[in-house]
Coordinates of C-alpha atoms in Angstrom, one line a residue:
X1 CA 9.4 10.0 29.4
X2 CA 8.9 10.4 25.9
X3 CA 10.7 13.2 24.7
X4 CA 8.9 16.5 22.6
X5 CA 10.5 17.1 19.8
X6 CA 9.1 21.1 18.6
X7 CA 8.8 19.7 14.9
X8 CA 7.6 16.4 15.4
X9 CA 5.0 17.8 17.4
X10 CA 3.5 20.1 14.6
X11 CA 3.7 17.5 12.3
X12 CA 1.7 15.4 14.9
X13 CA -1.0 18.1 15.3
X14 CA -1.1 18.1 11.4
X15 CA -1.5 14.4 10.8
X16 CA -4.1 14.6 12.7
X17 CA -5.8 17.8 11.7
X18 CA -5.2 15.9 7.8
X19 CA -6.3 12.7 8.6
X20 CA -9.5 14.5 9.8
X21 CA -10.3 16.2 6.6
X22 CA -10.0 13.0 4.7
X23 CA -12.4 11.3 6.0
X24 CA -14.8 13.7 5.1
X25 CA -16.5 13.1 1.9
X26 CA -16.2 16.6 0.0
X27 CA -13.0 16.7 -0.4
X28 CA -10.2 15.1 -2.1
X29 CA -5.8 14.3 -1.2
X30 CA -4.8 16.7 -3.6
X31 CA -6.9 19.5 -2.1
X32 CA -5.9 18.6 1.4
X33 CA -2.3 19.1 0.4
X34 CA -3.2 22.5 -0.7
X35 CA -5.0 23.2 2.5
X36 CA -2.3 22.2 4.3
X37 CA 0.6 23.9 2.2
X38 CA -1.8 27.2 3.7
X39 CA -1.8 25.9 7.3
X40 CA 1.9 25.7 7.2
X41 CA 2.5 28.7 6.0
X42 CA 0.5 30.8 8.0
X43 CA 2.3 28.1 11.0
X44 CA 5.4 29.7 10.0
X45 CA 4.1 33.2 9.8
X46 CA 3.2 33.1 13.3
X47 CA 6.4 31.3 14.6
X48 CA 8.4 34.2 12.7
X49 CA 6.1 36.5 15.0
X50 CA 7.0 35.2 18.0
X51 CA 4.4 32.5 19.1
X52 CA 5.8 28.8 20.1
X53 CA 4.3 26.2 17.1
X54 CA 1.3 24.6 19.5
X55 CA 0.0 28.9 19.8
X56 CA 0.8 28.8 16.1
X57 CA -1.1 25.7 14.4
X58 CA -3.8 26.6 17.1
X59 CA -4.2 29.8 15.8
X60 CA -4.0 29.0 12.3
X61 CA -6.3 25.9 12.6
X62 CA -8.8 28.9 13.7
X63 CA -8.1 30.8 10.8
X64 CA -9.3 28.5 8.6
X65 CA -12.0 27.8 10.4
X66 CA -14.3 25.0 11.9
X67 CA -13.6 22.3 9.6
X68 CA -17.1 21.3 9.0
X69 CA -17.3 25.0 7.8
X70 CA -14.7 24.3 5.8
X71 CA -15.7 21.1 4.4
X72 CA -18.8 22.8 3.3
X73 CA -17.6 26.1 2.2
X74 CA -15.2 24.3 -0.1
X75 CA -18.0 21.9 -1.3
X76 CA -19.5 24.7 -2.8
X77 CA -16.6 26.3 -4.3
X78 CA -15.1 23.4 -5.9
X79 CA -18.9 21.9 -6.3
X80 CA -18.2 21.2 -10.5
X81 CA -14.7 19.4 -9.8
X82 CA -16.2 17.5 -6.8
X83 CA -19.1 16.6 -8.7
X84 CA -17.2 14.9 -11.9
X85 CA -15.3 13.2 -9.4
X86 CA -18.2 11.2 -7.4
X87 CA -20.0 10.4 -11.8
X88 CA -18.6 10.1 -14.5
X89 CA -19.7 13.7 -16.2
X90 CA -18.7 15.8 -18.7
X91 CA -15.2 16.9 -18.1
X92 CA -15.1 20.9 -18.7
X93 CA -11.3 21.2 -18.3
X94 CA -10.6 19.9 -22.1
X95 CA -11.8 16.1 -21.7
X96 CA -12.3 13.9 -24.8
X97 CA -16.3 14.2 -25.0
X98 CA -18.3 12.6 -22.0
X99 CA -15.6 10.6 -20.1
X100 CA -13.0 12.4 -17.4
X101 CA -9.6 13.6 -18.4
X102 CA -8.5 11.7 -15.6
X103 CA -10.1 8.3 -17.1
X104 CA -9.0 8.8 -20.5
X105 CA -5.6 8.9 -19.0
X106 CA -5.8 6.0 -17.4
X107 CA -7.3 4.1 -20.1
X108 CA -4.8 5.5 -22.5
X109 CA -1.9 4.5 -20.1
X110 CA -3.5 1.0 -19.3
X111 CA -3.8 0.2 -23.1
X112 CA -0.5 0.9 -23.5
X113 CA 0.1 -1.6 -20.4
X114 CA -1.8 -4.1 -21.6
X115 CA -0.7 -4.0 -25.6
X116 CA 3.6 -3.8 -24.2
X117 CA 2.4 -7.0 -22.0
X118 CA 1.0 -8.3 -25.0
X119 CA 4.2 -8.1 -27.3
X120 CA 6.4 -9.1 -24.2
X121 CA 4.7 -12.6 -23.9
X122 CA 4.7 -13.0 -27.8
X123 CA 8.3 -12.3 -28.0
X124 CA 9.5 -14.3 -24.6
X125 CA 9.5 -17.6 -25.1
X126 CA 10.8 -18.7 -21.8
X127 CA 8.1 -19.0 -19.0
X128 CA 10.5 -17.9 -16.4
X129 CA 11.7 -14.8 -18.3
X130 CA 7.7 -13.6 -18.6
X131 CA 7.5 -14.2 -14.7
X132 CA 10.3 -12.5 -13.8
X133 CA 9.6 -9.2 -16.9
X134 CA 5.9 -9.1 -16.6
X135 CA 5.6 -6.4 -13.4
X136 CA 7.9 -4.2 -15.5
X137 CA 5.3 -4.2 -18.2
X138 CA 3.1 -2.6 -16.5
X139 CA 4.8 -0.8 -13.8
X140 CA 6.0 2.1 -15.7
X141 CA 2.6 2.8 -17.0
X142 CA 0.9 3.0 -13.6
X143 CA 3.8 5.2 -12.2
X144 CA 3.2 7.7 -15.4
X145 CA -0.5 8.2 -14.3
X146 CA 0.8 8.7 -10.9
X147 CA 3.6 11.1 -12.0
X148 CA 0.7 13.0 -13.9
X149 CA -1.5 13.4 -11.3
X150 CA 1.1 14.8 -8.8
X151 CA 3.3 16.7 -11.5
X152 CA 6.4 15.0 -10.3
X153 CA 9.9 17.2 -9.9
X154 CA 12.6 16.3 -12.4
X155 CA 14.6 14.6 -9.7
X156 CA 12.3 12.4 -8.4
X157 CA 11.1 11.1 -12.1
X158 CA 15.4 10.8 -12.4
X159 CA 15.5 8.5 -9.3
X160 CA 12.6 6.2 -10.3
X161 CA 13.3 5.7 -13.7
X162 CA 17.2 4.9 -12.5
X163 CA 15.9 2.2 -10.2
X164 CA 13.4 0.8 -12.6
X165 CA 16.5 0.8 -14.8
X166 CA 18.8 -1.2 -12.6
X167 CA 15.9 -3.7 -11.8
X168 CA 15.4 -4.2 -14.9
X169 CA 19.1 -5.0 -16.0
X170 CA 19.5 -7.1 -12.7
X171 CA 16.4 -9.5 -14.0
X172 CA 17.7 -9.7 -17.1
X173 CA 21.2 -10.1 -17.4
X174 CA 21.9 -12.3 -14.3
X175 CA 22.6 -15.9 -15.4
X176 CA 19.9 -17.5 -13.4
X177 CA 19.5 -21.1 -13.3
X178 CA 16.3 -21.6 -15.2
X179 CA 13.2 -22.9 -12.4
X180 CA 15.9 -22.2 -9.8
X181 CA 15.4 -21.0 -6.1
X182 CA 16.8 -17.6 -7.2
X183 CA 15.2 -16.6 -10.0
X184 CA 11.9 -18.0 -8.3
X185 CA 13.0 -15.4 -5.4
X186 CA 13.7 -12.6 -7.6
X187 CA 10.3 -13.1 -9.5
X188 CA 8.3 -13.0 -6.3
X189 CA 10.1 -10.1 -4.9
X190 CA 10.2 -7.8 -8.0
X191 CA 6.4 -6.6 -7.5
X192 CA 7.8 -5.4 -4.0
X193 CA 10.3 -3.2 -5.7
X194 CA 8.0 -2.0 -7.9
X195 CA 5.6 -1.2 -5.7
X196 CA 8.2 0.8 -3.6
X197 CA 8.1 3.2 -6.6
X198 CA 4.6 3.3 -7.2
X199 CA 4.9 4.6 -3.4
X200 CA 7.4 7.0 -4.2
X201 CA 5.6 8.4 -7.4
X202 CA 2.1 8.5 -5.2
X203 CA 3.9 10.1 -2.5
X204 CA 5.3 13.3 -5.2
X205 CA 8.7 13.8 -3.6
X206 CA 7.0 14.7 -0.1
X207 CA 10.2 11.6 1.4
X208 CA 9.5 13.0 5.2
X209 CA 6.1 13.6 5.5
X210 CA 4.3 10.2 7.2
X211 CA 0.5 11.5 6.6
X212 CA 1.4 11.2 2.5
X213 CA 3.0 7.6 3.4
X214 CA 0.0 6.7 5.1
X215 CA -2.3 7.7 2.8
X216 CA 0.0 5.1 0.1
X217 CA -0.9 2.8 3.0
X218 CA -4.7 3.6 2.2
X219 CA -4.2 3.9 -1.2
X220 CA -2.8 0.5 -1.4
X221 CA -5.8 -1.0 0.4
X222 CA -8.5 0.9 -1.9
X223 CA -6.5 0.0 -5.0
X224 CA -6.4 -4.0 -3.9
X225 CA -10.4 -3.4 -3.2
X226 CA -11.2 -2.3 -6.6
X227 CA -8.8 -4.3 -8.5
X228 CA -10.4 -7.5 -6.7
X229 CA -13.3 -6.4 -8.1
X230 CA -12.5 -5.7 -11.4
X231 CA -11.0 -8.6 -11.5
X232 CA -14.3 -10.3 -9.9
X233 CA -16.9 -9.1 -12.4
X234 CA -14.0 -9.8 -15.4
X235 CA -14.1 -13.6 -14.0
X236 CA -17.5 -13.5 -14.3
X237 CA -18.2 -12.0 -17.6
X238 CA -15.4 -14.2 -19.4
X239 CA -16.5 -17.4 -17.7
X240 CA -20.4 -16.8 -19.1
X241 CA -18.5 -15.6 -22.5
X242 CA -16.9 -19.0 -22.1
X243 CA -20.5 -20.6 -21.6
X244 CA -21.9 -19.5 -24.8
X245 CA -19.5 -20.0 -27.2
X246 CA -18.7 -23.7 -25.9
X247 CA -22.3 -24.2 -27.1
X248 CA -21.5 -23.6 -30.9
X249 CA -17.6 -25.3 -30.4
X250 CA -15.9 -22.5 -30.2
X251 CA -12.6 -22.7 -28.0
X252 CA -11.6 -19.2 -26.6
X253 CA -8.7 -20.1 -24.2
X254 CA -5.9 -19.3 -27.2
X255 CA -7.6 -15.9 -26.9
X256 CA -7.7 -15.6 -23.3
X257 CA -3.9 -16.5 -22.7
X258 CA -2.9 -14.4 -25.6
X259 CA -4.9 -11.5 -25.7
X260 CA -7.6 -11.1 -23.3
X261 CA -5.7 -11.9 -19.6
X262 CA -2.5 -9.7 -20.7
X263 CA -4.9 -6.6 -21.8
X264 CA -7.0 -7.1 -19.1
X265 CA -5.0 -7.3 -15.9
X266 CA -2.5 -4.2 -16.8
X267 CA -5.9 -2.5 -17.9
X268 CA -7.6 -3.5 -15.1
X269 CA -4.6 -2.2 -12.7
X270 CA -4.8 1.4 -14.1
X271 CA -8.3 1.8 -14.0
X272 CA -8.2 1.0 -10.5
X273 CA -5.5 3.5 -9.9
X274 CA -8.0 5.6 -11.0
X275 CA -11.4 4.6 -9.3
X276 CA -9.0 5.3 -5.9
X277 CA -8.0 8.6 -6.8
X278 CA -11.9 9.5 -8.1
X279 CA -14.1 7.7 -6.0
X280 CA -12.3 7.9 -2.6
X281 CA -15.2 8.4 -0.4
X282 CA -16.9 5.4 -1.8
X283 CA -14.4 2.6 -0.4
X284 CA -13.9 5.0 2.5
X285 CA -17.2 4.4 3.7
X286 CA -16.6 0.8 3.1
X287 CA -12.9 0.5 4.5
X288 CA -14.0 0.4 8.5
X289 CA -16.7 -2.1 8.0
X290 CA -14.3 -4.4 5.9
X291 CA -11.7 -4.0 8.7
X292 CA -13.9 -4.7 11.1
X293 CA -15.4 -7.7 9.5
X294 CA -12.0 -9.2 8.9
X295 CA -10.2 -8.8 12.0
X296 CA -12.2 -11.3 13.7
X297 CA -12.0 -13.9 11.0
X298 CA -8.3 -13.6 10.9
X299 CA -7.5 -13.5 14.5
X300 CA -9.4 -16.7 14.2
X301 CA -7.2 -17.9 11.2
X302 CA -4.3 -16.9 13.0
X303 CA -4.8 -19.1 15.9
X304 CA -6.2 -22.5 14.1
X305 CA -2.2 -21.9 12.2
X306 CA -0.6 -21.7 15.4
X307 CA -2.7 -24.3 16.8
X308 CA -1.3 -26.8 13.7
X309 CA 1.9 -25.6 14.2
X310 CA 2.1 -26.5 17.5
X311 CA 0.6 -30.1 17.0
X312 CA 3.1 -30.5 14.2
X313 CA 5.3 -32.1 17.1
X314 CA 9.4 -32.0 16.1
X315 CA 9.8 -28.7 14.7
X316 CA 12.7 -29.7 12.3
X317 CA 10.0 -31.7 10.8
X318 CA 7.9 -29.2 10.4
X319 CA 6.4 -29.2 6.4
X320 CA 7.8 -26.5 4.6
X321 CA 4.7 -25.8 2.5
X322 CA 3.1 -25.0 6.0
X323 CA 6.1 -22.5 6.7
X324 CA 5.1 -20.9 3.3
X325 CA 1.9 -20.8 4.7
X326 CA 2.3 -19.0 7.4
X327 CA 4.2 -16.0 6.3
X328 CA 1.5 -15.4 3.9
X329 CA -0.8 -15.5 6.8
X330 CA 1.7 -13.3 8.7
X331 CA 1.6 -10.7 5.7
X332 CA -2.0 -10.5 5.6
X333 CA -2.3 -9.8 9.2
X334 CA 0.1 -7.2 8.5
X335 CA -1.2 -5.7 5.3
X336 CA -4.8 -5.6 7.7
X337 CA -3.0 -4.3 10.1
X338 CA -1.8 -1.5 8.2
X339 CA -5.4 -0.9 6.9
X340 CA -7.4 -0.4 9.7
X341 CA -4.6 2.0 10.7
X342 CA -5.2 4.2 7.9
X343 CA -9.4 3.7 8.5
X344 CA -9.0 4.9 11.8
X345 CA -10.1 8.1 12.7
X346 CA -7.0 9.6 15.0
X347 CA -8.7 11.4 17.5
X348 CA -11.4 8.0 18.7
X349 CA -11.3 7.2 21.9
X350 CA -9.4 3.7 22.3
X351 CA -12.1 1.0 22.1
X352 CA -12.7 -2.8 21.5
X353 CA -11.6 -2.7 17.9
X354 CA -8.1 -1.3 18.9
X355 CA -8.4 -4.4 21.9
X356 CA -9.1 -6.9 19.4
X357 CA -6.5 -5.6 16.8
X358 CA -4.0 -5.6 19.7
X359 CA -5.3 -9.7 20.0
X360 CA -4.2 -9.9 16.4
X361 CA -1.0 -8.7 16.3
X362 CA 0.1 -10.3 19.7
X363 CA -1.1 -13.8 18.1
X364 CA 1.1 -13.1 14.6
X365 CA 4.4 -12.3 17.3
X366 CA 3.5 -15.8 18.8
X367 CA 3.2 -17.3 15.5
X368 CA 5.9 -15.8 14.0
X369 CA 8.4 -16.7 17.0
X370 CA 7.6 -20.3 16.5
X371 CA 8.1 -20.1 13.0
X372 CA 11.5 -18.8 13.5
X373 CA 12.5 -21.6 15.9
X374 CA 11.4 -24.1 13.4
X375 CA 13.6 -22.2 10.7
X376 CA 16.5 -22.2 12.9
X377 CA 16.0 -25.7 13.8
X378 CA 15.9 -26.7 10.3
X379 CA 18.9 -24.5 9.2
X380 CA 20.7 -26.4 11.9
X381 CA 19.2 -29.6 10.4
X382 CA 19.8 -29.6 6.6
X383 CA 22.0 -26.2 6.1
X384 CA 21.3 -22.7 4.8
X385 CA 19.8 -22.6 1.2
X386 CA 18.7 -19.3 -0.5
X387 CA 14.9 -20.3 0.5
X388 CA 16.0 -20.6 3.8
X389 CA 17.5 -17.8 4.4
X390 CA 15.4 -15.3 2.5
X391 CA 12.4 -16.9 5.0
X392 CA 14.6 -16.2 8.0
X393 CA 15.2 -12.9 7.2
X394 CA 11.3 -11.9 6.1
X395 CA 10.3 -13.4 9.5
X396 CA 13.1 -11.5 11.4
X397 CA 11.5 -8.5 9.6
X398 CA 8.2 -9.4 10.5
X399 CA 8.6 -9.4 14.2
X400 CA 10.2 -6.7 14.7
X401 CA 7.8 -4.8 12.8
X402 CA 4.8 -6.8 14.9
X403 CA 6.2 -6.2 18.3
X404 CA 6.5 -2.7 17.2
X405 CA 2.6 -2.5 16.5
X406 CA 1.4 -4.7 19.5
X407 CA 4.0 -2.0 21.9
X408 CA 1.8 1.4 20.1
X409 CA -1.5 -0.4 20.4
X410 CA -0.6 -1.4 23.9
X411 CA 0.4 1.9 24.5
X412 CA -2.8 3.2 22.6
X413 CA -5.4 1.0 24.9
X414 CA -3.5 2.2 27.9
X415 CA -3.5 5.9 26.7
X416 CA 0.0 6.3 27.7
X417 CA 0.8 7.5 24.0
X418 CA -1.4 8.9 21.0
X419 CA -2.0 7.3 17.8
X420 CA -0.2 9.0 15.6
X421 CA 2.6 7.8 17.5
X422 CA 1.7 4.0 16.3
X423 CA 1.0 6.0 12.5
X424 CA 4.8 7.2 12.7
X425 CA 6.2 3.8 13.6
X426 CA 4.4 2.5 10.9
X427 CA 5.4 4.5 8.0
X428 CA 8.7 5.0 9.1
X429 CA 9.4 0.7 8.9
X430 CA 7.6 0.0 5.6
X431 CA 10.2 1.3 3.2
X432 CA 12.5 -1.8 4.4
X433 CA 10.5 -4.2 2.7
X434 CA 11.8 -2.5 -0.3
X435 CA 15.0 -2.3 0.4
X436 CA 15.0 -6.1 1.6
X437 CA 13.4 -6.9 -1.8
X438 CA 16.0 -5.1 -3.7
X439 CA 18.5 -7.2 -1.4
X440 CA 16.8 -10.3 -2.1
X441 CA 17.1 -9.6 -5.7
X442 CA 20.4 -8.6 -5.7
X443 CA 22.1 -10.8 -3.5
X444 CA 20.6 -14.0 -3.9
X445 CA 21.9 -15.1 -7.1
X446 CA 25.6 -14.2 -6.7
X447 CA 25.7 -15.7 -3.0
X448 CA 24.2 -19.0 -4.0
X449 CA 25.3 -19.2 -7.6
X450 CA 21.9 -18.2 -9.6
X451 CA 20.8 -22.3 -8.7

């Protein structure tokens, strides 16, 4: 029987109670922290008076009142701040002129992305250098806004700007082979690492709390919504921009390499930082439609991939382009995964989307348990290499972290344990990608001698 902890059970009940107020339109993260800094204090209030913590977040749950009460009362309240966050109005609080604080920030910050991307590709000659370098252009930049927003502790700006540090002098001073395996690895594993503190800037120093990490999970979605389309309507507008001017013989693409793609894609990654934090209730709305358009078609994918595998006969022979291919399969049916999870209301009843999500995940595990008997096979074969073994060990992470999932949903469908149960698992396994990153980055090279 699963066990009861008294604290994990509060924070249960408040995951919940939280992930119910965000769905609702009025109101924004940052206020829900505040509303439930107040619910755990007035949790602790009544504990101190003698009531066990399911009377006490009852009680104070009742205190606050019915949350639709809630939701409207602070509506009106906070009606000016709510309102400059769903247009783009007048900012009252000491703005420049008609755009948000918030926005200037982030255009500020994302200038100052793009013109430090700028002057690194001018003054890096080497291709491979730029590859490996260019996430740290921009990285600190986006962390700043996020550091801004949540007024980040001392400590916690300390610890990010020490691993960002070490990152950096890791890239850099290791003698990598140039076009290498390693430095190829290290290049594609950086943005992980960075990412990891994005998460822990977005997340303010709040390390135990798995409602903040799954609301990076969300965050993370929106903020690959937006920047797709950003990066959509940029495509668009420089490819008619491209029309035109090819009319009179004019050749933009020295402009575009040097100037346009290296301000635009740091610039475009701030300002969708920002559309997240402003505009949640907009992709909110759109979240649980996309999931639910999407998990079809990639449950689908998932089993044409295992249908080639299979029919690839010997798996030693197995092409390693379609090994490639199907972790990055097996990452997006995790990073959808992870999605729908954070769209998903906590208290629904257990339906056909959590079935067909369950389908999903249980096909990945198949796939992925082929794909590591082809890798073995072909270790056995032809020997480790550090492609090889960096694959193994992804793969090795993947499953666990699938069977993990496919248990909770199972569990879920059977109503034998509650969702937040599958939210926990969840948050509590992503920060290993990070740290297997970090490992890939900082092993590789010394084990197989930077080639």
């Amino acid at each position: 029987m699963e066990s009861r902890h008294p604290e994990n059970t509060l924070n249960t009940h408040i995951d919940i109670w939280r992930g119910h107020l965000l769905r609702r339109q009025a109101i924004a993260a940052d206020d829900v922290d505040e509303m439930e800094d107040h619910l755990r204090s007035q949790v602790n209030d009544l504990v101190q008076a003698g009531l066990t913590e399911d009377e006490a977040f009852l009680i104070a749950v009742k205190r606050i009142g019915n949350l639709d009460a809630v939701s409207a009362e602070f509506a009106r309240e906070h009606s000016e701040r709510l309102w400059k966050q769903l247009v783009l109005a007048p900012d009252a609080d000491g703005g420049a002129g008609w755009l948000p604080r918030e926005l200037v920030v982030a255009m500020v910050l994302g200038a100052g992305a793009g013109l430090t991307t700028v002057a690194g590709v001018a003054l890096i000659d080497d291709p491979s250098v730029i590859a490996r370098n260019v996430g740290l252009f921009t990285a600190p930049f986006l962390i700043a806004y996020l550091a801004w927003k949540r007024r980040l502790g001392v400590l916690t700006i300390a610890l990010i700007a020490g691993v960002f540090a070490v990152l950096a002098l890791v890239l850099n001073l290791y003698p990598f082979e140039p076009g290498g395996d390693t430095v190829i690895l290290a290049a594609l594993h950086t943005p992980v690492v960075l990412w990891s503190l994005v998460g822990i800037a977005y997340i303010g120093g709040k390390w135990g709390s798995h409602s903040r990490r799954m609301d990076l999970v969300r965050f993370t979605g929106e903020w690959a919504i937006y920047l797709s389309l950003l990066a959509l309507g940029g495509g668009v507008l420089i490819g008619l921009t491209f029309a035109v001017l090819s009319l009179v013989g004019a050749d933009l693409e020295p402009v575009l390499e040097s100037w346009i793609l290296p301000l635009a894609v740091p610039g475009a990654v701030l300002i969708a930082a920002w559309l997240v934090e402003a505009k949640q209730d907009v992709v909110e709305n759109i979240a649980p439609v996309l999931t639910r358009v999407f998990t079809p078609l990639t449950l689908v994918l998932v089993m044409v991939t295992l249908a080639v595998l299979l029919a690839a006969g010997d798996l030693a022979e197995v092409d390693r382009e379609l090994l490639i291919l199907m972790d990055a399969i097996l990452v997006l049916v995790l990073a959808l995964l992870l999605y729908s999870l954070s769209a998903r209301d906590p208290l629904a009843r257990p339906g056909f989307f959590d079935a067909l999500l369950l389908a999903l995940v249980g096909a990945a595990v198949v796939v992925d348990l082929v794909a590591l008997v082809a890798m073995f096979t072909r270790i056995a074969d032809f020997g480790l290499s550090a492609n090889k073994v960096v694959a193994l060990g992804l793969n090795l992470l993947l499953l666990v972290h699938l069977s993990g999932a496919a248990w909770f949903a199972l569990g879920i469908l059977r109503r034998r344990r509650p969702f937040a149960a599958q939210a926990a698992w969840q948050t509590r396994y992503l920060p290993l990608y990070g740290m297997w990153a970090a490992a890939v980055i900082a092993a590789t090279g010394p084990v197989f001698s930077f080639a």
